[in-house]
Coordinates of C-alpha atoms in Angstrom, one line a residue:
M30 CA 136.4 49.6 124.5
N31 CA 139.3 47.3 123.8
I32 CA 141.9 49.4 125.8
T33 CA 141.0 50.9 129.2
I34 CA 143.4 53.2 130.8
E35 CA 142.3 54.4 134.3
D36 CA 143.3 57.6 136.2
F37 CA 146.8 58.6 137.2
V38 CA 148.6 56.1 134.8
S39 CA 152.0 56.9 133.5
I40 CA 153.0 55.5 130.2
G41 CA 156.6 55.8 128.8
S42 CA 157.5 56.6 125.3
G43 CA 157.4 53.8 122.7
V44 CA 154.9 51.6 124.6
H45 CA 152.9 49.2 122.5
I46 CA 149.5 47.8 123.6
Y47 CA 148.0 45.0 121.5
T48 CA 144.5 43.6 121.7
S49 CA 144.8 41.0 118.9
N50 CA 147.4 38.8 117.3
H51 CA 147.9 36.7 114.3
E52 CA 146.4 33.2 114.2
F53 CA 149.1 30.6 113.7
S54 CA 147.5 27.3 114.9
D55 CA 147.3 25.7 111.5
T56 CA 150.9 24.6 110.7
T57 CA 149.8 23.5 107.2
R58 CA 148.9 27.1 106.1
P59 CA 151.0 30.2 106.0
I60 CA 150.4 32.6 108.9
F61 CA 149.3 35.4 106.6
E62 CA 146.4 33.2 105.4
Q63 CA 145.2 32.5 108.9
G64 CA 143.9 35.9 109.8
H65 CA 143.7 37.2 113.4
R66 CA 142.7 35.9 116.7
E67 CA 139.7 37.4 118.5
V68 CA 140.2 40.8 120.2
Q69 CA 141.0 40.6 123.9
P70 CA 140.7 43.8 125.9
V71 CA 143.7 45.3 127.8
V72 CA 143.1 47.2 131.1
V73 CA 145.7 49.4 132.9
E74 CA 144.4 50.2 136.3
K75 CA 144.6 53.3 138.4
G76 CA 148.1 54.5 139.3
A77 CA 150.1 52.0 137.2
W78 CA 153.3 53.0 135.5
I79 CA 154.4 51.3 132.2
G80 CA 158.1 52.0 131.4
A81 CA 159.3 53.1 128.0
N82 CA 159.2 50.5 125.1
A83 CA 157.2 48.0 127.1
I84 CA 154.9 45.7 125.2
I85 CA 151.5 44.7 126.7
L86 CA 149.9 41.7 124.9
P87 CA 146.2 40.9 124.4
G88 CA 144.0 40.1 127.4
V89 CA 146.4 41.5 130.0
T90 CA 145.3 43.6 133.0
V91 CA 148.0 45.7 134.7
G92 CA 146.9 46.0 138.3
M93 CA 146.6 49.2 140.4
N94 CA 149.8 50.9 141.3
S95 CA 151.9 48.3 139.5
V96 CA 155.2 49.0 137.6
V97 CA 156.1 47.5 134.3
G98 CA 159.8 47.9 133.7
A99 CA 161.1 49.5 130.5
G100 CA 161.4 47.1 127.6
S101 CA 159.3 44.4 129.3
V102 CA 157.0 42.1 127.4
V103 CA 153.9 41.5 129.5
T104 CA 152.2 38.3 128.6
K105 CA 150.1 37.7 131.8
D106 CA 148.1 39.8 134.2
V107 CA 150.1 41.9 136.7
V108 CA 148.8 41.8 140.2
A109 CA 148.1 45.1 141.9
F110 CA 151.1 46.7 143.8
T111 CA 153.7 44.5 141.9
V112 CA 156.9 45.4 139.9
V113 CA 157.5 43.2 136.8
A114 CA 160.2 43.3 134.3
G115 CA 161.8 41.2 131.6
Q116 CA 161.0 39.4 128.4
P117 CA 158.7 37.7 129.2
S118 CA 158.1 39.8 132.4
R119 CA 158.3 38.2 135.8
V120 CA 157.6 39.5 139.3
I121 CA 160.6 41.5 140.7
K122 CA 159.0 42.6 144.0
Q123 CA 155.7 43.5 145.8
L124 CA 155.1 47.2 146.6
K125 CA 153.6 48.4 149.9
Q126 CA 149.9 48.8 149.6
Y127 CA 148.0 51.8 150.6
R128 CA 144.3 52.8 150.4
Y129 CA 142.8 55.1 147.8
P130 CA 141.9 57.9 147.6
V131 CA 145.3 59.5 147.5
T132 CA 145.2 63.3 147.4
I133 CA 146.9 64.5 144.3
V134 CA 147.7 68.2 144.3

């Protein structure tokens, strides 16, 4: 699987998750002639929340119980229990960690 979304994940409207991108390393050729880069999987771990209109780029893991702010562009892994936001996203704060399993009624 190229995209893995674990249990209890919340994803807002308009979120885009990408597993590949255009190749653009050869400056002597038009980008549309260079094809695509190799697929890199994306993982959204248990309990994460991805805000509306966020963009998750290839190869990123969004850690357990992390929050991605609305409209953010996530270019690097998000550590578990962390809030990130911005374009590109950056760490806003760390969340208090707790142990799973959490009882969900």
